[in-house]
Amino acid sequence: MHTEKTIHKDRPFRELVEEYFHEESVAMIDEALGIAEEKLKGLMRYDGSPLVGHSIGVASIVISEIGLGRNSTISALMHDVVQHGMMTAEEVGERFGPECTLILKALCNIADVRVKVSKGQTDNFRDLIVSYSTDPRVILIKLADRLEVMRSLAMFPPKKRSQKSLESLNLYAQIAHKLGLYSIKSELEDLSLRWLEEHDYQEISRKLEETAAEREEFIVRLLRPIEERLNEAGMKYHIKSRTKSVYSIWSKMRRTGLPFEEIYDIFALRIVVDVPRESEKTACWNVYSIVTDFYTPNPDRLRDWISIPKSNGYESLHTTVVTKDGKWIEIQIRSERMDAVAERGIAAHWRYKGVHQGGMGAEQWLVKLREIMEHQEDAADGSAHIGGSAEAAVIDEIFVFTPTGDLKKLREGSTLLDFAFEIHSDLGCTCTGGRINQRNASIRDVLRNGDIVEIHTSKLQKPKPDWLKVVKTSKARNRIRVFLRDEQAKQAGIGREELERRLRNWKLPITSEAAVTLLCRYFKIKKPLELYSRVAAEQIDVASLKELLNRHLDGEEIAPVGGARPRSAVGGASACQARENDSLVIDDSIRDLEYKLAKCCNPIRGDEVFGFVTVNSGITIHRCNCPNAARLREQYPYRVQAARWREGAVREGAFQATIRIVTDNIAGIINKVTEVIAQQMSVNIRSMSIAPGGRGELSGTINIEVTNTRIVDAVVYNILKIKGVQRAHRVNN
């Protein structure tokens, strides 16, 4: 029966070094040991023993129990020297090589982490430690450091014992398990339980010791017929026996509520057959047949992970059998290949996630590290496969602390605002800035690994659309979008109520739905929700909408804001082609007929015009070349009325015309234009809007009062004569 090699933990350090290393490495390790003893002289541990004893203990574990090389051993010896400020990592590197510098810097980073093993924090702290361990040796040395501390925990004060035990149980034991360092994992768990649940630990240990001889005798009797049959079949095999750790037994007792005596799988047997891969399945089932020939299996406890392996690749055949005297035992059956895969850690209890943007997550990196360890070729210097240029762990993640020590995992490049939303949505929505490592910071400041971040808030603060450009995490972005949508909905409700109230008061012959559709088209808005929001935000003058709707009801085609007007209708003058006797004669002596001049084309005396009968505003006079003429003629021919001006019938200054001008941007040019209009031609200027253009020009419009089109033409003609005026023409509306 196979038993694992016993590690002699108390062997002298110098003896270990001479056994594992060649002369050159021994000399370098001796030098490092001498420096450590000199620099740490006078520093004591809790029991009064020299502190250098801890460094030597860590180095011993690194050599004999983990199997690392010279640089790792030197780093283990020197890590307390650097952490206590006796030497810098760079100074150590100058004497022993740059790899030691990198390892020691990472070890110091991990030492500075104040682990908080509260619920939900363990995975983040594990990932933070892995993120610092860009060289795989770092995390292994840290495990050795923690194991030495736990073996010496009796010297620590009670409070320290509890703290170290919780950290070891919830954090470092998990990392060791993931790496496949099962003996270290089990020892860390047992040592932690010893100080956290001392009574339970001592009770289970006593019972295991009392039943040890009985178990050994039971195993021999159990295996005798199985081994005889396997030998007769000519099978190559070996058998492993494993007793559950104290912590594993304690966990099962708590989980099931059973006493120690009723835990039937205190130990398990593993039968490992050595056969070619193509014969594995047949061989394992043959062994199962032999076992069940002698012992009755529990069909509910059969686990066939050979026919259908676990999703993580684990392959094995598990069965639980009962002996004639009623004792239960678990037996695992697998091939050498299956056993190697399981022992390498790939079949650990966690399933790792996919690769992130070309880098490894903590789970993948730990699995990769275990594979590197298994294939290490040169234990003398540890440089063949475990090197300083190992793949970076979790390159797309950072780990940031709250002021109380909680750890948050964020995407690399995240800002202070991302951190605020990670803690709580309300904190993010009211965030005004904060402090990073005691330094004032804005919401846009980018965070780095290990930062301590404090958030400042204000009740008056609210998320803004430009925050979406600040944040990097999907959580923050989604929360901001939800808030903005909710705010828009609130604003839209207010705007809708305001608009509908105005429409009711105006009593226009148009439904609210038709009015909203028209306004959305006019303002180039896709959804009514946005229209309502603009009304609430006073971005749209509600009072001006009444005139817009009236123009629509009068038959005008309302062009979108900023959009080009439709071209003049071809054949639009046909609306004017009627016998003079049938035409509406326009003058100011017709008292019983209500009419007004259309604002879409601003007709004046001398223009060819026609009348359009509106629903509630009488007759509107349009120019025959009005942009709306063709549409009105086509859609409402029965409402079109020919019209003409009566000579001399209209009083002076009855019409308004608009002239658009473009001039050079030179001093006094606008004064010259106004002098020509007002003084030279005696035309009244009602309003003017002139502004600089994009090409060093001045452009705008001038509204004037005229009696007929001849005056407009004369004004345009005289303006064009002014030096510096590039263009001038009458505007249709």
XYZ file of C-alpha atoms in Angstrom, residues 263-727:
465
model
C -19.004 9.569 10.080
C -18.388 6.535 7.907
C -15.907 8.078 5.466
C -13.235 9.070 7.978
C -10.812 7.466 5.609
C -10.925 6.418 1.944
C -9.047 3.971 -0.251
C -7.897 4.729 -3.769
C -7.045 1.926 -6.187
C -4.921 3.266 -9.061
C -4.366 0.956 -12.052
C -1.501 1.301 -14.515
C -2.951 0.581 -17.972
C -2.866 2.136 -21.465
C -5.368 4.928 -22.031
C -7.532 2.887 -24.377
C -7.981 0.241 -21.651
C -8.707 2.595 -18.754
C -12.483 2.346 -18.687
C -12.528 -1.462 -18.916
C -9.828 -1.827 -16.259
C -11.607 0.479 -13.790
C -14.893 -1.362 -14.149
C -13.060 -4.699 -13.723
C -11.642 -3.422 -10.431
C -15.137 -2.289 -9.423
C -16.427 -5.801 -10.177
C -13.737 -7.354 -7.990
C -14.461 -4.979 -5.087
C -18.215 -5.630 -5.232
C -17.640 -9.378 -5.349
C -16.543 -9.107 -1.730
C -18.443 -6.076 -0.426
C -21.976 -4.823 -1.031
C -22.077 -1.391 -2.737
C -24.560 1.358 -1.954
C -26.175 2.064 -5.366
C -27.079 5.595 -4.269
C -23.414 6.377 -3.674
C -22.049 5.246 -7.065
C -20.417 8.107 -9.002
C -19.374 7.309 -12.575
C -17.112 10.167 -13.709
C -15.326 7.902 -16.173
C -18.128 7.494 -18.686
C -19.088 11.147 -18.267
C -16.219 13.183 -16.727
C -16.955 16.274 -14.629
C -17.057 19.582 -16.465
C -13.634 20.442 -15.037
C -12.089 17.284 -16.496
C -12.088 15.136 -13.350
C -12.310 11.394 -14.063
C -12.786 8.687 -11.438
C -15.127 5.933 -10.319
C -16.392 6.312 -6.734
C -18.306 3.718 -4.780
C -19.192 3.277 -1.129
C -19.309 -0.317 0.164
C -20.345 -1.934 3.423
C -18.468 -4.764 5.104
C -20.070 -7.766 6.783
C -19.733 -6.095 10.177
C -21.648 -3.034 8.923
C -18.806 -0.565 8.384
C -18.902 1.772 5.391
C -15.906 2.878 3.364
C -15.447 4.906 0.171
C -13.282 3.404 -2.562
C -12.062 5.452 -5.533
C -10.950 3.673 -8.701
C -8.952 5.451 -11.429
C -6.013 5.094 -13.792
C -2.538 6.585 -13.330
C -3.393 9.279 -15.884
C -6.641 10.174 -14.144
C -4.849 10.310 -10.809
C -2.146 12.595 -12.196
C -4.741 14.997 -13.595
C -6.624 15.086 -10.279
C -3.464 15.551 -8.214
C -2.318 18.457 -10.406
C -5.220 20.538 -9.149
C -7.284 20.736 -12.347
C -10.061 18.866 -10.581
C -10.260 21.350 -7.717
C -13.628 22.416 -6.358
C -13.755 25.779 -8.184
C -14.469 26.151 -11.870
C -12.527 28.960 -13.424
C -13.954 31.502 -15.845
C -12.924 32.333 -19.402
C -9.892 34.343 -20.448
C -10.320 38.117 -20.051
C -8.993 40.274 -22.926
C -5.886 38.233 -23.451
C -4.955 37.969 -19.754
C -5.652 35.313 -17.155
C -8.114 35.587 -14.329
C -6.970 34.531 -10.863
C -8.522 31.073 -11.285
C -6.781 30.327 -14.593
C -3.501 31.712 -13.349
C -3.498 29.494 -10.259
C -4.223 26.404 -12.356
C -1.460 27.421 -14.759
C 0.912 27.886 -11.841
C 0.243 24.383 -10.590
C 0.964 22.992 -14.067
C 4.228 24.956 -14.138
C 5.187 23.466 -10.783
C 4.426 19.932 -11.932
C 6.665 20.303 -14.983
C 9.531 22.127 -13.290
C 12.779 20.551 -14.512
C 15.500 22.304 -12.531
C 14.834 22.328 -8.809
C 18.354 23.592 -8.196
C 17.765 27.155 -9.295
C 14.043 27.157 -10.081
C 14.543 29.044 -13.326
C 13.489 26.529 -15.947
C 9.764 27.147 -15.770
C 9.111 29.378 -12.776
C 10.666 32.612 -13.922
C 10.344 36.331 -13.453
C 8.606 36.775 -16.796
C 5.512 34.808 -15.860
C 2.218 35.843 -17.338
C 0.617 38.710 -15.495
C -2.353 37.765 -13.383
C -5.670 39.468 -13.861
C -4.328 42.273 -16.071
C -7.819 43.642 -16.601
C -8.763 43.983 -12.934
C -7.794 46.213 -10.019
C -8.529 45.907 -6.309
C -9.406 48.990 -4.269
C -10.020 49.427 -0.532
C -12.727 51.352 1.279
C -11.605 53.372 4.348
C -12.913 50.525 6.557
C -10.784 47.906 4.789
C -13.393 46.306 2.530
C -11.969 45.303 -0.850
C -13.714 45.971 -4.156
C -12.796 44.462 -7.520
C -13.104 46.775 -10.529
C -12.221 46.823 -14.180
C -8.786 48.243 -14.969
C -9.100 51.941 -15.828
C -12.070 52.448 -13.498
C -12.591 55.883 -11.988
C -13.558 57.138 -8.562
C -17.149 57.367 -9.843
C -17.081 53.648 -10.780
C -15.955 52.865 -7.227
C -18.838 54.882 -5.758
C -21.393 52.944 -7.829
C -19.680 49.649 -6.924
C -20.340 50.348 -3.240
C -23.959 51.490 -3.664
C -26.098 53.069 -6.373
C -27.207 55.900 -4.074
C -23.580 56.695 -3.267
C -22.756 56.831 -6.969
C -25.740 59.034 -7.868
C -24.789 61.643 -5.244
C -20.995 61.448 -5.664
C -19.221 64.800 -5.967
C -15.639 63.542 -5.683
C -13.552 62.074 -2.892
C -10.076 61.268 -1.669
C -7.599 58.694 -2.992
C -4.885 57.759 -0.486
C -5.731 60.926 1.506
C -5.452 63.098 -1.642
C -8.413 65.097 -2.976
C -9.723 63.607 -6.215
C -12.453 64.227 -8.776
C -14.979 61.717 -10.057
C -12.827 61.327 -13.208
C -9.603 60.266 -11.433
C -8.472 56.772 -12.457
C -7.877 54.239 -9.663
C -4.897 51.925 -9.247
C -4.348 48.605 -7.519
C -4.360 48.932 -3.727
C -5.739 52.494 -3.559
C -7.725 53.488 -0.463
C -10.721 55.505 -1.643
C -13.141 57.726 0.268
C -16.293 59.067 -1.414
C -17.815 62.524 -0.900
C -21.508 63.101 -1.637
C -24.100 65.863 -1.778
C -27.888 65.644 -1.659
C -27.993 68.187 -4.483
C -25.875 66.046 -6.822
C -27.561 64.083 -9.609
C -26.173 61.937 -12.458
C -25.550 63.794 -15.693
C -25.399 62.461 -19.257
C -21.659 63.184 -19.512
C -21.064 60.781 -16.607
C -21.485 57.981 -19.139
C -18.149 59.085 -20.617
C -16.481 59.003 -17.177
C -17.344 55.483 -15.992
C -15.826 52.244 -17.282
C -17.859 49.540 -15.520
C -21.154 48.265 -16.876
C -22.694 48.437 -13.393
C -22.097 52.194 -13.121
C -23.143 52.822 -16.720
C -26.406 50.913 -16.279
C -27.256 52.725 -13.025
C -26.659 56.117 -14.642
C -28.821 55.226 -17.626
C -31.643 54.019 -15.370
C -31.506 57.269 -13.389
C -31.471 59.421 -16.525
C -34.420 57.486 -17.966
C -36.360 57.900 -14.725
C -35.582 61.615 -14.628
C -36.649 62.001 -18.251
C -39.895 60.182 -17.480
C -40.566 62.519 -14.530
C -39.798 65.579 -16.641
C -41.892 64.195 -19.491
C -44.886 63.813 -17.157
C -44.588 67.441 -16.104
C -44.146 68.580 -19.721
C -47.086 66.544 -20.955
C -49.362 67.965 -18.285
C -48.273 71.514 -19.193
C -48.749 71.037 -22.941
C -52.132 69.345 -22.646
C -53.346 72.082 -20.282
C -52.350 74.743 -22.830
C -54.071 72.891 -25.676
C -57.295 72.696 -23.657
C -57.142 76.402 -22.868
C -56.490 77.347 -26.502
C -59.549 75.343 -27.635
C -58.038 74.650 -31.051
C -59.888 72.269 -33.411
C -57.099 69.641 -33.228
C -56.598 66.600 -31.033
C -53.661 66.488 -28.630
C -52.249 63.437 -30.476
C -52.312 65.274 -33.826
C -50.762 68.362 -32.234
C -47.925 66.313 -30.670
C -47.259 64.549 -33.983
C -47.009 67.894 -35.782
C -44.726 69.384 -33.127
C -42.418 66.347 -33.115
C -42.077 66.664 -36.883
C -41.462 70.408 -36.635
C -38.760 70.115 -33.946
C -37.273 66.938 -35.530
C -37.997 64.864 -32.421
C -38.463 61.104 -32.744
C -40.505 60.428 -29.605
C -43.203 62.437 -27.777
C -41.322 61.713 -24.526
C -38.481 63.972 -25.655
C -40.923 66.708 -26.693
C -42.539 66.649 -23.243
C -39.086 66.705 -21.580
C -38.083 69.789 -23.583
C -41.300 71.527 -22.658
C -40.670 70.793 -18.958
C -37.066 72.007 -19.234
C -38.345 75.210 -20.948
C -36.248 74.430 -24.006
C -39.412 75.034 -26.072
C -41.491 78.191 -25.698
C -44.971 76.779 -25.158
C -46.656 80.113 -25.873
C -45.227 80.168 -29.411
C -46.767 76.797 -30.202
C -50.259 78.284 -30.472
C -49.231 80.366 -33.489
C -47.506 77.339 -35.051
C -50.640 75.208 -34.689
C -52.835 77.994 -36.065
C -50.624 78.246 -39.134
C -51.063 74.525 -39.644
C -54.816 74.840 -39.271
C -54.740 77.709 -41.808
C -53.321 75.317 -44.363
C -49.622 76.133 -44.201
C -47.112 73.329 -44.571
C -44.965 73.569 -41.452
C -41.349 72.883 -42.433
C -39.026 71.399 -39.746
C -36.847 73.780 -37.751
C -33.638 74.477 -39.639
C -34.861 72.507 -42.629
C -35.014 73.824 -46.191
C -38.305 75.178 -47.349
C -40.040 73.269 -50.127
C -39.370 74.694 -53.547
C -42.029 76.958 -55.102
C -44.703 74.889 -56.659
C -44.514 74.437 -60.379
C -47.682 75.845 -61.856
C -48.549 77.437 -58.521
C -49.824 80.482 -60.375
C -52.699 78.376 -61.626
C -54.446 79.240 -58.406
C -54.557 82.780 -59.701
C -55.821 81.909 -63.178
C -59.438 82.990 -62.922
C -61.574 85.579 -64.626
C -61.234 89.007 -63.062
C -64.956 89.043 -62.325
C -64.563 85.838 -60.237
C -61.565 87.127 -58.233
C -61.541 88.389 -54.676
C -60.465 92.041 -54.873
C -58.245 92.943 -51.935
C -58.511 96.436 -50.477
C -59.186 97.938 -47.085
C -62.740 99.002 -47.934
C -64.217 95.463 -47.576
C -65.541 95.610 -44.049
C -67.579 92.396 -43.957
C -64.798 90.046 -45.101
C -62.116 88.897 -42.627
C -58.767 88.141 -44.225
C -55.095 88.208 -43.313
C -51.775 87.918 -45.093
C -50.059 84.535 -44.884
C -46.787 84.548 -42.915
C -45.346 81.691 -44.966
C -44.836 83.996 -47.988
C -45.588 87.556 -46.752
C -47.475 88.785 -49.846
C -47.382 92.497 -50.550
C -49.102 94.747 -53.039
C -47.879 93.895 -56.521
C -47.437 90.140 -55.850
C -49.686 87.712 -57.680
C -51.880 86.254 -54.950
C -54.761 83.874 -54.180
C -57.020 83.378 -51.185
C -57.375 80.247 -49.043
C -60.499 79.750 -46.923
C -59.372 78.569 -43.427
C -61.443 76.736 -40.846
C -61.654 79.493 -38.253
C -59.537 82.439 -39.417
C -61.372 83.659 -42.492
C -59.365 83.946 -45.719
C -55.574 83.854 -45.810
C -53.831 85.591 -48.720
C -50.898 83.702 -50.244
C -48.510 84.584 -53.053
C -49.024 82.511 -56.188
C -45.439 81.281 -55.935
C -45.835 80.452 -52.250
C -44.099 77.172 -51.303
C -47.492 75.886 -50.104
C -49.477 76.858 -53.223
C -49.295 73.517 -55.042
C -50.207 71.504 -51.929
C -53.193 73.685 -51.074
C -54.398 73.609 -54.669
C -54.078 69.818 -54.798
C -55.500 68.926 -51.355
C -58.114 71.668 -50.902
C -59.157 72.914 -54.382
C -62.627 73.791 -53.078
C -61.111 76.231 -50.554
C -58.874 78.099 -53.018
C -60.145 81.528 -54.139
C -58.576 83.660 -56.900
C -57.633 87.142 -55.686
C -56.064 90.393 -56.924
C -55.066 93.773 -55.547
C -57.146 96.887 -56.206
C -54.874 99.700 -57.342
C -54.427 102.488 -54.774
C -56.641 100.762 -52.285
C -54.099 99.927 -49.578
C -52.820 102.448 -47.084
C -49.131 103.285 -46.772
C -46.936 100.950 -44.733
C -49.456 98.120 -44.703
C -46.992 95.302 -45.675
C -43.855 93.806 -44.219
C -41.079 92.416 -46.387
C -37.882 90.641 -45.378
C -34.544 91.163 -47.142
C -31.589 88.871 -46.578
C -28.136 90.374 -47.048
C -24.544 89.075 -46.997
C -21.701 91.620 -46.681
C -17.990 91.791 -46.053
C -17.125 92.078 -42.367
C -15.848 95.660 -42.511
C -16.425 98.599 -40.200
C -19.482 100.728 -40.919
C -21.015 98.470 -43.582
C -24.292 97.977 -41.701
C -24.602 101.727 -41.073
C -24.360 102.325 -44.826
C -27.105 99.762 -45.454
C -29.466 101.358 -42.911
C -28.739 104.839 -44.288
C -29.754 103.722 -47.806
C -33.004 102.185 -46.550
C -34.102 104.709 -43.936
C -32.666 108.019 -45.107
C -32.193 107.700 -48.841
C -35.418 105.730 -49.569
C -37.469 106.767 -46.512
C -38.487 103.144 -45.795
C -39.255 102.191 -42.208
C -37.019 99.440 -40.747
C -39.056 97.343 -38.282
C -36.308 94.943 -37.150
C -32.837 93.742 -38.056
C -30.746 90.651 -37.208
C -27.109 90.634 -38.377
C -24.347 88.287 -37.150
C -20.829 87.213 -38.219
C -20.740 84.194 -40.562
C -18.259 81.345 -40.789
C -16.163 82.798 -43.616
C -15.416 86.271 -42.259
C -18.749 87.635 -43.492
C -21.770 89.357 -41.993
C -25.181 87.955 -42.799
C -28.734 88.396 -41.630
C -32.187 89.791 -42.365
C -33.843 93.228 -42.373
C -37.625 93.579 -41.981
C -39.077 96.691 -43.672
C -42.536 98.239 -44.167
C -43.520 98.798 -47.824
C -46.619 99.480 -49.877
C -45.799 97.284 -52.878
C -43.260 95.033 -54.500
C -41.705 97.875 -56.523
C -40.390 99.452 -53.340
C -38.868 96.115 -52.237
C -37.150 95.744 -55.586
C -35.816 99.302 -55.331
C -34.466 98.701 -51.809
C -32.672 95.517 -52.931
C -31.249 97.337 -55.960
C -29.822 100.195 -53.894
C -28.375 97.878 -51.235
C -26.488 95.925 -53.922
C -24.865 99.188 -55.052
C -23.114 99.576 -51.658
C -19.423 98.598 -51.756
C -18.890 95.477 -49.638
C -22.383 94.021 -50.079
C -22.079 90.574 -51.666
C -25.718 89.511 -51.946
